[in-house]
Amino acid sequence: MATYGRTTRQGLPRVAGGDPWPPVFEIAEGVPAVGVADAAVESVAAEPAAAATDADAPTGVSAAASVAAPARAVRSGLPRVPGGEPWPPASAAAAAPAVPAAAAATVADAEPASAIPAAAAPAVPVTSGVVAAAGGVALRRGLPRTPDGEPWPPAGSAPARSERVATPVVAAAPEPSPAPVSAPAPASAPVPVPARTPMAPQRTPMAEPRRSTAVAAASARPAAEPWPKLYGPFSRAQWAGSLVIGGFGLLLAATGLVVGVNWLLALPPMQEFLVTYPGEYHLPESAPVGIPAWIGWQHFFNVFLIALIIRSGLQVRTQKRPTAFWSPRWNPQRKISLPLWFHQSLDILWLVNGLVFVVLLFVTGQWMRLVPTSWEVFPNALSALLQYISLDWPTENGWVNYNSLQQIAYFVTVFIAAPLAVITGVRMSGLWPKNAKVLNRIYPVEWARAVHFPVMLYFVLFIIVHVGLVFATGALRNLNHMYASQDVVNWTGFWIFAGSLVVIAAAWVAARPLVLAPIARLFGKVSGR
């Protein structure tokens, strides 16, 4: 297979008015160029008697300059003639690239060797028109491209794959004599190989200039600040700003409301309304007086359970990957999270406590303090509300009777909000039959979820307002009514209330899987993921 050459790409001249650089020469495709002689010298026998001068015996070349590398054995093929030796001969040296056209013409037109002094032109045996290249490899030659032509490709047209070196320039010879002399040397004769031209040193790349520390610090891009941690839709700073701005807005709105209600109550029609409806109506004569001890204990248990129910309910609503699960013994296939089991267990205890409370209310007659018995409850409730807003609070005596606004609030909490919480909670719990298609169609679980959470928010709001009014309208006397069951002003009820808060706080902290798991194992099986 032939290796085709390519011509180097020339650029600007190296000297003013010179030729483009580098000079045009052909190299094999993908192979670096090596230095070769521009002309070959034919070997002839020098005659000692014919002593010619330089003027009347011009030479073909000044010197036979050839650059080659050590030869290596060539792969031999079929003989070129029947019964001949395999071609090329095994002793053939690595051939050089093809001689340029200008050099070949000079060699063909050279004078006989007799015109060259013996001392100046030693005999150099070469293959016809070929000079061995440095490190070159002789090609395997095939059939000629034309009838009776030379085998193709020409010998020595594949230079060695070596570094690019400068091509030695041979001085131009005088005009040759018209009588050419052809004396080819044997093909098997080795070619003298001069030393390889040393490779030019490689230029190291220019290092990047060093910059001062101040310049580097000024040009460095600042690192991106990490995003703040979000708590819901806002970060901690955003929540603080929202609370400050929202609190200030609520304060302004409350101030305006108080001023407006005081102006309204100063009008004569409103003064007559307050006299007619002072904020409470008289209970039936059979209504009991005072608060018994069992109401105080029921009140404590209710606060204790409702606080833990709110905590566990929020945990169930916000927890995405529970760490522990509970399965009942009668149905190991059913598995719920441990916080959900705790929430439902508290619901059952709260339901039992509420049922006991309602039963005792109707047995002892205390229900008349919570259930309205007259339509006057509504205008009195409005009167009490206006008095609260005006900050001129109504005179009340909770040991005997609640004002109408309190009575309506307690009635809604005990007899409306609590049953709604129970009904919606049962619908979402495992106690609800899953295969009851008629019941599921009449009471979808989506309705229960839409009502259950707002009911919990109502309980939170009721507790905040209720506790605030207890402390604002006579803390010691009110705490004695609820916890000590006595109508006196001392610290007994306060210390009982403080102890109940410690118990509730301890239960709030202890309500975690490490404490709940042993209790849950008494009623079922606790497992991890």
Short mmCIF file of C-alpha atoms in Angstrom, two decimals:
data_model
loop_
_atom_site.label_atom_id
_atom_site.label_comp_id
_atom_site.label_asym_id
_atom_site.label_seq_id
_atom_site.Cartn_x
_atom_site.Cartn_y
_atom_site.Cartn_z
CA MET A 1 0.00 0.00 0.00
CA ALA A 2 1.38 3.40 -0.95
CA THR A 3 1.91 6.25 1.49
CA TYR A 4 1.00 9.57 -0.09
CA GLY A 5 2.83 12.72 0.74
CA ARG A 6 1.61 16.17 1.60
CA THR A 7 3.07 19.63 1.20
CA THR A 8 3.93 21.75 4.22
CA ARG A 9 1.87 24.86 4.86
CA GLN A 10 3.97 27.97 4.20
CA GLY A 11 3.80 31.20 6.12
CA LEU A 12 5.52 34.58 6.07
CA PRO A 13 9.19 34.86 5.02
CA ARG A 14 11.78 34.88 7.73
CA VAL A 15 13.72 37.79 6.14
CA ALA A 16 12.45 40.84 4.34
CA GLY A 17 11.91 40.10 0.66
CA GLY A 18 12.62 36.42 1.12
CA ASP A 19 10.64 33.33 0.16
CA PRO A 20 7.78 32.05 2.29
CA TRP A 21 8.89 29.87 5.19
CA PRO A 22 9.32 26.91 5.47
CA PRO A 23 10.47 25.83 1.98
CA VAL A 24 8.15 23.55 0.06
CA PHE A 25 8.94 19.88 0.49
CA GLU A 26 6.77 16.82 0.51
CA ILE A 27 6.41 14.57 3.55
CA ALA A 28 4.42 11.41 4.11
CA GLU A 29 0.89 11.96 5.46
CA GLY A 30 0.93 11.98 9.26
CA VAL A 31 4.79 11.51 9.42
CA PRO A 32 7.20 14.27 10.56
CA ALA A 33 9.78 15.38 8.02
CA VAL A 34 13.45 14.52 8.41
CA GLY A 35 16.49 16.04 6.85
CA VAL A 36 17.66 14.47 3.56
CA ALA A 37 20.18 15.43 0.96
CA ASP A 38 18.87 17.53 -1.92
CA ALA A 39 20.91 15.64 -4.54
CA ALA A 40 22.52 12.22 -5.05
CA VAL A 41 25.96 11.64 -6.50
CA GLU A 42 26.63 8.84 -8.95
CA SER A 43 29.65 6.64 -8.19
CA VAL A 44 32.30 6.61 -10.93
CA ALA A 45 35.92 5.58 -11.16
CA ALA A 46 38.33 8.51 -10.86
CA GLU A 47 41.17 8.49 -13.41
CA PRO A 48 44.39 9.71 -11.92
CA ALA A 49 45.87 10.85 -15.25
CA ALA A 50 43.02 13.21 -16.12
CA ALA A 51 43.76 16.20 -13.94
CA ALA A 52 41.19 18.83 -14.68
CA THR A 53 40.76 22.23 -13.12
CA ASP A 54 37.60 23.62 -11.65
CA ALA A 55 37.09 25.88 -14.60
CA ASP A 56 37.06 23.21 -17.30
CA ALA A 57 35.59 20.32 -15.28
CA PRO A 58 32.48 21.42 -13.34
CA THR A 59 31.01 18.99 -10.87
CA GLY A 60 27.41 17.91 -10.45
CA VAL A 61 27.38 18.56 -6.70
CA SER A 62 29.82 19.94 -4.20
CA ALA A 63 29.52 16.95 -1.86
CA ALA A 64 27.46 13.81 -1.47
CA ALA A 65 25.48 14.75 1.64
CA SER A 66 23.08 12.11 2.83
CA VAL A 67 21.31 11.77 6.17
CA ALA A 68 20.20 8.33 7.20
CA ALA A 69 19.55 6.20 10.21
CA PRO A 70 20.81 2.71 10.88
CA ALA A 71 19.28 0.30 8.40
CA ARG A 72 17.03 -2.57 9.41
CA ALA A 73 16.04 -5.79 7.71
CA VAL A 74 13.36 -5.54 5.07
CA ARG A 75 10.56 -8.03 4.73
CA SER A 76 11.21 -10.05 1.54
CA GLY A 77 8.47 -11.04 -0.87
CA LEU A 78 8.18 -12.99 -4.12
CA PRO A 79 11.09 -12.92 -6.64
CA ARG A 80 10.82 -10.42 -9.45
CA VAL A 81 12.03 -12.96 -12.12
CA PRO A 82 11.39 -16.69 -12.32
CA GLY A 83 13.92 -18.57 -10.22
CA GLY A 84 15.37 -15.36 -8.76
CA GLU A 85 15.96 -14.22 -5.20
CA PRO A 86 13.10 -12.94 -3.05
CA TRP A 87 12.57 -9.23 -3.49
CA PRO A 88 13.78 -6.98 -2.00
CA PRO A 89 17.03 -8.58 -0.84
CA ALA A 90 17.25 -9.27 2.87
CA SER A 91 20.39 -7.14 3.18
CA ALA A 92 18.76 -4.01 1.77
CA ALA A 93 18.98 -1.00 4.08
CA ALA A 94 16.06 1.20 4.99
CA ALA A 95 15.48 3.49 2.07
CA ALA A 96 15.30 7.24 2.27
CA PRO A 97 12.49 9.40 1.02
CA ALA A 98 12.24 10.12 -2.65
CA VAL A 99 14.81 12.58 -3.94
CA PRO A 100 13.30 15.92 -4.82
CA ALA A 101 12.89 16.65 -8.51
CA ALA A 102 15.50 19.40 -8.58
CA ALA A 103 18.13 17.16 -7.02
CA ALA A 104 17.34 14.28 -9.37
CA ALA A 105 17.79 16.51 -12.40
CA THR A 106 21.13 17.69 -11.11
CA VAL A 107 22.36 14.15 -10.64
CA ALA A 108 21.20 13.06 -14.10
CA ASP A 109 23.05 15.92 -15.81
CA ALA A 110 26.25 15.63 -13.77
CA GLU A 111 29.68 15.30 -15.37
CA PRO A 112 31.54 11.96 -15.26
CA ALA A 113 33.40 11.22 -12.14
CA SER A 114 36.65 11.74 -14.02
CA ALA A 115 36.01 15.47 -13.87
CA ILE A 116 35.78 15.33 -10.06
CA PRO A 117 38.92 15.06 -8.07
CA ALA A 118 39.26 11.77 -6.23
CA ALA A 119 40.00 13.44 -2.96
CA ALA A 120 37.01 15.73 -3.19
CA ALA A 121 34.40 13.24 -4.44
CA PRO A 122 34.64 9.78 -2.93
CA ALA A 123 32.52 7.04 -4.41
CA VAL A 124 29.08 6.75 -2.74
CA PRO A 125 27.09 3.71 -3.86
CA VAL A 126 23.34 4.51 -3.94
CA THR A 127 20.25 3.10 -5.46
CA SER A 128 19.41 4.98 -8.64
CA GLY A 129 18.14 8.39 -7.68
CA VAL A 130 17.53 7.47 -3.99
CA VAL A 131 19.28 8.58 -0.83
CA ALA A 132 18.52 6.76 2.43
CA ALA A 133 16.72 8.89 5.02
CA ALA A 134 17.52 8.98 8.68
CA GLY A 135 15.61 6.20 10.36
CA GLY A 136 13.75 5.49 7.10
CA VAL A 137 11.98 2.24 6.24
CA ALA A 138 12.04 0.76 2.75
CA LEU A 139 8.59 0.16 1.31
CA ARG A 140 7.45 -3.09 -0.07
CA ARG A 141 7.19 -2.43 -3.81
CA GLY A 142 4.56 -3.84 -6.09
CA LEU A 143 3.61 -3.82 -9.76
CA PRO A 144 4.48 -0.81 -11.98
CA ARG A 145 1.78 1.77 -12.61
CA THR A 146 2.60 1.85 -16.37
CA PRO A 147 3.66 -0.90 -18.80
CA ASP A 148 7.41 -1.58 -18.63
CA GLY A 149 7.71 1.02 -15.87
CA GLU A 150 9.40 0.93 -12.50
CA PRO A 151 7.80 -0.92 -9.58
CA TRP A 152 5.51 1.26 -7.46
CA PRO A 153 5.99 3.00 -5.11
CA PRO A 154 9.49 4.29 -5.71
CA ALA A 155 12.07 2.94 -3.31
CA GLY A 156 12.64 4.96 -0.15
CA SER A 157 9.50 7.18 -0.27
CA ALA A 158 8.56 6.49 3.38
CA PRO A 159 10.69 8.48 5.83
CA ALA A 160 11.07 7.34 9.40
CA ARG A 161 8.67 8.59 12.14
CA SER A 162 11.07 10.81 13.99
CA GLU A 163 11.36 14.36 15.17
CA ARG A 164 11.40 17.18 12.62
CA VAL A 165 14.94 18.37 11.94
CA ALA A 166 16.36 20.98 9.69
CA THR A 167 16.84 19.97 6.05
CA PRO A 168 20.49 20.48 5.01
CA VAL A 169 20.84 22.74 1.98
CA VAL A 170 23.29 21.65 -0.76
CA ALA A 171 25.11 24.35 -2.64
CA ALA A 172 23.99 24.84 -6.23
CA ALA A 173 26.27 23.16 -8.78
CA PRO A 174 27.63 24.82 -11.98
CA GLU A 175 25.97 24.14 -15.29
CA PRO A 176 26.54 20.42 -16.05
CA SER A 177 28.02 19.02 -19.22
CA PRO A 178 25.49 17.78 -21.82
CA ALA A 179 27.02 14.28 -21.67
CA PRO A 180 25.31 12.44 -18.78
CA VAL A 181 27.01 9.59 -17.06
CA SER A 182 24.97 6.82 -15.48
CA ALA A 183 26.70 4.32 -13.27
CA PRO A 184 24.19 2.87 -10.79
CA ALA A 185 25.52 1.18 -7.71
CA PRO A 186 24.41 -2.25 -6.59
CA ALA A 187 21.10 -2.18 -4.76
CA SER A 188 22.40 -4.32 -1.96
CA ALA A 189 25.27 -2.00 -1.06
CA PRO A 190 24.73 -0.30 2.33
CA VAL A 191 24.59 3.47 2.48
CA PRO A 192 26.82 5.32 4.94
CA VAL A 193 24.77 6.86 7.67
CA PRO A 194 26.02 10.10 9.17
CA ALA A 195 25.06 11.18 12.65
CA ARG A 196 21.50 12.46 13.10
CA THR A 197 21.10 16.17 13.33
CA PRO A 198 20.37 17.07 16.96
CA MET A 199 16.80 18.14 17.69
CA ALA A 200 16.22 21.76 18.50
CA PRO A 201 15.36 22.34 22.18
CA GLN A 202 11.67 22.64 22.98
CA ARG A 203 10.45 26.04 24.15
CA THR A 204 8.83 25.89 27.57
CA PRO A 205 5.45 27.63 27.89
CA MET A 206 5.42 31.01 29.52
CA ALA A 207 4.28 30.83 33.15
CA GLU A 208 1.27 32.81 34.28
CA PRO A 209 2.34 36.08 35.92
CA ARG A 210 1.94 36.11 39.65
CA ARG A 211 -0.53 38.56 41.13
CA SER A 212 -0.29 40.22 44.47
CA THR A 213 -2.43 38.99 47.35
CA ALA A 214 -4.48 42.19 47.41
CA VAL A 215 -5.27 42.00 43.68
CA ALA A 216 -6.16 38.29 43.90
CA ALA A 217 -8.43 38.91 46.88
CA ALA A 218 -10.15 41.83 45.14
CA SER A 219 -10.77 39.87 41.93
CA ALA A 220 -11.89 36.67 43.67
CA ARG A 221 -15.59 35.95 43.39
CA PRO A 222 -17.29 35.97 46.81
CA ALA A 223 -18.74 32.65 47.96
CA ALA A 224 -22.50 32.36 47.79
CA GLU A 225 -24.20 32.62 51.17
CA PRO A 226 -26.18 29.53 52.21
CA TRP A 227 -29.95 29.72 52.16
CA PRO A 228 -31.50 30.18 55.62
CA LYS A 229 -33.32 27.24 57.14
CA LEU A 230 -37.06 27.44 56.65
CA TYR A 231 -39.66 26.79 59.34
CA GLY A 232 -42.74 26.27 57.24
CA PRO A 233 -42.96 28.96 54.55
CA PHE A 234 -40.57 31.43 56.29
CA SER A 235 -37.16 31.48 57.94
CA ARG A 236 -36.63 32.32 61.60
CA ALA A 237 -35.89 35.98 60.86
CA GLN A 238 -38.95 36.25 58.63
CA TRP A 239 -41.15 34.72 61.33
CA ALA A 240 -39.78 37.19 63.89
CA GLY A 241 -40.42 40.09 61.53
CA SER A 242 -43.93 38.84 60.80
CA LEU A 243 -44.71 38.53 64.50
CA VAL A 244 -43.43 42.02 65.22
CA ILE A 245 -45.32 43.60 62.34
CA GLY A 246 -48.44 41.51 62.97
CA GLY A 247 -48.40 42.24 66.70
CA PHE A 248 -48.05 45.95 66.08
CA GLY A 249 -50.93 45.82 63.61
CA LEU A 250 -53.13 43.93 66.07
CA LEU A 251 -52.30 46.44 68.80
CA LEU A 252 -53.37 49.31 66.57
CA ALA A 253 -56.57 47.49 65.61
CA ALA A 254 -57.37 46.66 69.25
CA THR A 255 -56.78 50.24 70.28
CA GLY A 256 -59.13 51.51 67.61
CA LEU A 257 -61.75 48.92 68.57
CA VAL A 258 -61.62 49.87 72.27
CA VAL A 259 -61.96 53.56 71.44
CA GLY A 260 -64.88 52.90 69.09
CA VAL A 261 -66.80 50.69 71.59
CA ASN A 262 -66.36 53.20 74.40
CA TRP A 263 -67.78 55.90 72.16
CA LEU A 264 -70.71 53.60 71.29
CA LEU A 265 -71.50 52.73 74.92
CA ALA A 266 -71.52 56.41 75.84
CA LEU A 267 -74.61 56.95 73.70
CA PRO A 268 -77.98 57.11 75.62
CA PRO A 269 -79.61 54.14 73.83
CA MET A 270 -76.64 51.93 74.70
CA GLN A 271 -76.76 53.08 78.33
CA GLU A 272 -80.37 51.89 78.54
CA PHE A 273 -79.35 48.58 76.87
CA LEU A 274 -76.70 47.97 79.54
CA VAL A 275 -79.21 48.61 82.34
CA THR A 276 -81.75 46.19 80.85
CA TYR A 277 -79.19 43.51 80.06
CA PRO A 278 -76.29 43.74 82.51
CA GLY A 279 -74.58 40.60 81.10
CA GLU A 280 -76.25 37.76 83.03
CA TYR A 281 -79.70 36.48 83.88
CA HIS A 282 -80.92 34.70 87.01
CA LEU A 283 -80.75 30.92 87.14
CA PRO A 284 -83.73 28.78 88.23
CA GLU A 285 -84.25 28.54 91.98
CA SER A 286 -83.31 24.85 91.94
CA ALA A 287 -79.84 25.57 90.53
CA PRO A 288 -77.03 24.53 92.94
CA VAL A 289 -74.64 27.07 94.41
CA GLY A 290 -70.90 26.55 94.41
CA ILE A 291 -68.49 24.23 92.55
CA PRO A 292 -68.02 20.72 94.00
CA ALA A 293 -64.61 19.01 94.23
CA TRP A 294 -65.34 16.46 91.50
CA ILE A 295 -65.66 19.32 88.98
CA GLY A 296 -62.19 20.51 90.01
CA TRP A 297 -60.67 17.08 89.45
CA GLN A 298 -62.53 16.62 86.20
CA HIS A 299 -61.24 20.00 85.11
CA PHE A 300 -57.62 18.97 85.83
CA PHE A 301 -57.96 15.65 83.95
CA ASN A 302 -59.56 17.44 81.03
CA VAL A 303 -56.72 19.97 80.77
CA PHE A 304 -54.10 17.21 81.11
CA LEU A 305 -55.61 15.09 78.35
CA ILE A 306 -56.47 17.90 75.95
CA ALA A 307 -52.87 19.24 76.10
CA LEU A 308 -51.41 15.84 75.17
CA ILE A 309 -54.10 15.30 72.52
CA ILE A 310 -53.12 18.57 70.85
CA ARG A 311 -49.42 17.64 70.99
CA SER A 312 -49.88 14.14 69.54
CA GLY A 313 -52.36 15.42 66.94
CA LEU A 314 -49.86 17.97 65.62
CA GLN A 315 -47.16 15.26 65.57
CA VAL A 316 -49.37 12.93 63.55
CA ARG A 317 -50.22 15.72 61.12
CA THR A 318 -46.61 16.84 60.55
CA GLN A 319 -44.60 13.59 60.92
CA LYS A 320 -43.73 12.07 57.53
CA ARG A 321 -41.64 9.03 58.52
CA PRO A 322 -42.56 7.49 61.88
CA THR A 323 -39.81 5.56 63.65
CA ALA A 324 -42.08 3.05 65.46
CA PHE A 325 -45.37 1.29 64.72
CA TRP A 326 -48.03 -0.45 66.78
CA SER A 327 -50.19 -3.45 65.84
CA PRO A 328 -53.11 -4.79 67.90
CA ARG A 329 -52.95 -8.37 69.10
CA TRP A 330 -56.23 -9.31 67.48
CA ASN A 331 -55.15 -7.95 64.10
CA PRO A 332 -51.38 -8.11 63.52
CA GLN A 333 -51.84 -7.05 59.88
CA ARG A 334 -53.08 -3.61 60.90
CA LYS A 335 -50.17 -1.30 61.64
CA ILE A 336 -50.29 2.35 62.71
CA SER A 337 -47.59 4.75 63.85
CA LEU A 338 -46.83 4.99 67.56
CA PRO A 339 -47.80 8.70 67.74
CA LEU A 340 -51.16 7.85 66.15
CA TRP A 341 -51.70 5.05 68.69
CA PHE A 342 -50.91 7.52 71.51
CA HIS A 343 -53.30 10.10 70.03
CA GLN A 344 -56.15 7.61 69.73
CA SER A 345 -55.51 6.24 73.24
CA LEU A 346 -55.71 9.76 74.67
CA ASP A 347 -58.92 10.32 72.71
CA ILE A 348 -60.48 7.28 74.37
CA LEU A 349 -59.45 8.46 77.86
CA TRP A 350 -60.70 11.98 77.10
CA LEU A 351 -64.00 10.55 75.85
CA VAL A 352 -64.43 8.49 79.04
CA ASN A 353 -63.62 11.51 81.20
CA GLY A 354 -66.10 13.62 79.24
CA LEU A 355 -68.87 11.06 79.59
CA VAL A 356 -68.34 10.90 83.37
CA PHE A 357 -68.39 14.70 83.50
CA VAL A 358 -71.67 14.99 81.55
CA VAL A 359 -73.33 12.30 83.64
CA LEU A 360 -72.36 14.02 86.89
CA LEU A 361 -73.55 17.36 85.49
CA PHE A 362 -77.08 16.11 84.98
CA VAL A 363 -77.14 14.05 88.19
CA THR A 364 -76.13 16.97 90.45
CA GLY A 365 -77.99 19.74 88.58
CA GLN A 366 -74.78 21.56 87.64
CA TRP A 367 -75.92 21.46 84.01
CA MET A 368 -78.02 24.65 84.62
CA ARG A 369 -74.78 26.61 85.00
CA LEU A 370 -73.68 25.53 81.47
CA VAL A 371 -76.90 25.05 79.50
CA PRO A 372 -78.87 28.27 78.74
CA THR A 373 -82.37 28.21 80.27
CA SER A 374 -83.68 31.55 78.91
CA TRP A 375 -83.61 33.46 75.61
CA GLU A 376 -82.21 36.41 77.54
CA VAL A 377 -78.87 34.71 77.28
CA PHE A 378 -78.19 36.23 73.83
CA PRO A 379 -78.68 39.98 74.57
CA ASN A 380 -76.84 39.52 77.86
CA ALA A 381 -74.00 37.82 76.01
CA LEU A 382 -73.79 40.81 73.62
CA SER A 383 -73.76 43.21 76.59
CA ALA A 384 -70.97 41.24 78.27
CA LEU A 385 -68.95 41.23 75.04
CA LEU A 386 -69.20 45.02 74.65
CA GLN A 387 -68.17 45.51 78.28
CA TYR A 388 -65.13 43.25 77.81
CA ILE A 389 -64.07 45.15 74.69
CA SER A 390 -64.45 48.53 76.42
CA LEU A 391 -62.17 47.26 79.22
CA ASP A 392 -64.93 48.08 81.75
CA TRP A 393 -65.55 44.43 82.55
CA PRO A 394 -68.85 43.27 84.03
CA THR A 395 -69.12 42.37 87.69
CA GLU A 396 -69.44 38.60 88.01
CA ASN A 397 -69.56 35.88 90.61
CA GLY A 398 -68.59 32.52 89.14
CA TRP A 399 -69.24 30.74 92.43
CA VAL A 400 -72.99 31.39 91.92
CA ASN A 401 -73.48 32.05 88.20
CA TYR A 402 -71.50 32.63 85.01
CA ASN A 403 -72.23 35.60 82.76
CA SER A 404 -74.09 34.83 79.55
CA LEU A 405 -70.98 35.01 77.33
CA GLN A 406 -69.21 32.47 79.56
CA GLN A 407 -72.26 30.22 79.60
CA ILE A 408 -72.52 30.14 75.78
CA ALA A 409 -68.77 29.48 75.45
CA TYR A 410 -68.86 26.58 77.92
CA PHE A 411 -71.99 25.14 76.32
CA VAL A 412 -70.41 25.20 72.83
CA THR A 413 -67.20 23.61 74.15
CA VAL A 414 -68.84 20.79 76.12
CA PHE A 415 -71.87 19.95 74.00
CA ILE A 416 -70.85 20.92 70.41
CA ALA A 417 -67.06 21.05 69.94
CA ALA A 418 -66.30 17.95 72.01
CA PRO A 419 -68.87 15.72 70.20
CA LEU A 420 -67.57 16.98 66.81
CA ALA A 421 -64.03 16.05 67.83
CA VAL A 422 -65.20 12.58 68.88
CA ILE A 423 -67.28 11.88 65.75
CA THR A 424 -64.60 13.03 63.30
CA GLY A 425 -61.86 11.25 65.25
CA VAL A 426 -63.73 7.92 65.19
CA ARG A 427 -64.28 8.25 61.44
CA MET A 428 -60.55 8.62 60.85
CA SER A 429 -59.49 5.94 63.33
CA GLY A 430 -59.19 2.19 62.91
CA LEU A 431 -62.42 1.66 64.86
CA TRP A 432 -64.44 2.71 61.83
CA PRO A 433 -65.52 -0.30 59.68
CA LYS A 434 -63.68 -0.06 56.37
CA ASN A 435 -66.03 -2.37 54.44
CA ALA A 436 -69.21 -0.47 55.33
CA LYS A 437 -69.86 0.98 51.87
CA VAL A 438 -73.15 2.66 52.79
CA LEU A 439 -71.69 4.37 55.86
CA ASN A 440 -68.58 5.42 53.96
CA ARG A 441 -70.72 6.96 51.22
CA ILE A 442 -72.95 8.79 53.72
CA TYR A 443 -70.04 9.99 55.85
CA PRO A 444 -66.85 10.35 53.72
CA VAL A 445 -63.53 10.52 55.48
CA GLU A 446 -62.73 13.78 53.69
CA TRP A 447 -65.51 15.51 55.65
CA ALA A 448 -64.11 14.24 58.92
CA ARG A 449 -60.61 15.54 58.08
CA ALA A 450 -62.03 18.92 57.04
CA VAL A 451 -63.78 19.35 60.40
CA HIS A 452 -61.38 17.68 62.85
CA PHE A 453 -58.48 20.11 62.49
CA PRO A 454 -60.59 23.33 62.83
CA VAL A 455 -62.16 21.85 65.99
CA MET A 456 -58.67 21.41 67.43
CA LEU A 457 -57.89 25.05 66.60
CA TYR A 458 -61.08 26.07 68.43
CA PHE A 459 -59.92 24.25 71.56
CA VAL A 460 -56.54 26.01 71.39
CA LEU A 461 -58.21 29.42 71.05
CA PHE A 462 -60.67 28.65 73.86
CA ILE A 463 -57.85 27.65 76.23
CA ILE A 464 -55.88 30.85 75.51
CA VAL A 465 -58.87 33.16 76.07
CA HIS A 466 -60.14 31.18 79.07
CA VAL A 467 -56.80 31.22 80.91
CA GLY A 468 -56.31 34.89 80.09
CA LEU A 469 -59.67 35.88 81.56
CA VAL A 470 -59.12 33.72 84.66
CA PHE A 471 -55.97 35.67 85.50
CA ALA A 472 -57.40 39.04 84.44
CA THR A 473 -60.63 38.89 86.47
CA GLY A 474 -59.26 37.81 89.85
CA ALA A 475 -56.69 35.02 89.56
CA LEU A 476 -56.60 33.79 93.16
CA ARG A 477 -60.38 33.66 93.63
CA ASN A 478 -60.98 31.99 90.23
CA LEU A 479 -58.22 29.40 90.82
CA ASN A 480 -59.74 28.56 94.19
CA HIS A 481 -63.10 27.99 92.49
CA MET A 482 -61.64 25.59 89.92
CA TYR A 483 -59.00 23.70 91.92
CA ALA A 484 -59.70 24.14 95.66
CA SER A 485 -63.55 24.21 95.55
CA GLN A 486 -63.78 27.20 97.92
CA ASP A 487 -64.94 30.80 97.55
CA VAL A 488 -62.07 32.55 99.28
CA VAL A 489 -59.06 34.58 98.21
CA ASN A 490 -55.88 32.70 99.12
CA TRP A 491 -53.00 30.82 97.42
CA THR A 492 -54.34 27.28 97.77
CA GLY A 493 -55.86 27.07 94.35
CA PHE A 494 -52.81 28.74 92.80
CA TRP A 495 -50.36 26.12 94.15
CA ILE A 496 -52.63 23.30 93.04
CA PHE A 497 -52.75 24.90 89.59
CA ALA A 498 -48.93 25.26 89.53
CA GLY A 499 -48.52 21.58 90.47
CA SER A 500 -50.90 20.57 87.69
CA LEU A 501 -48.80 22.55 85.18
CA VAL A 502 -45.66 20.68 86.29
CA VAL A 503 -47.40 17.34 85.75
CA ILE A 504 -48.64 18.41 82.30
CA ALA A 505 -45.17 19.67 81.28
CA ALA A 506 -43.52 16.42 82.42
CA ALA A 507 -46.04 14.37 80.42
CA TRP A 508 -45.50 16.60 77.40
CA VAL A 509 -41.72 15.98 77.50
CA ALA A 510 -42.06 12.24 78.22
CA ALA A 511 -44.43 11.63 75.31
CA ARG A 512 -41.78 10.12 73.03
CA PRO A 513 -41.18 6.60 71.63
CA LEU A 514 -38.67 5.66 74.34
CA VAL A 515 -41.38 6.05 77.00
CA LEU A 516 -44.44 5.20 74.94
CA ALA A 517 -43.13 1.91 73.48
CA PRO A 518 -43.17 -0.08 76.78
CA ILE A 519 -46.71 1.13 77.49
CA ALA A 520 -47.87 0.31 73.96
CA ARG A 521 -46.47 -3.26 74.26
CA LEU A 522 -49.02 -3.93 77.01
CA PHE A 523 -51.80 -3.63 74.45
CA GLY A 524 -50.17 -4.85 71.25
CA LYS A 525 -46.93 -5.27 69.32
CA VAL A 526 -44.43 -2.45 68.74
CA SER A 527 -42.05 -2.71 65.80
CA GLY A 528 -39.69 -0.51 63.80
CA ARG A 529 -39.82 0.11 60.08
#
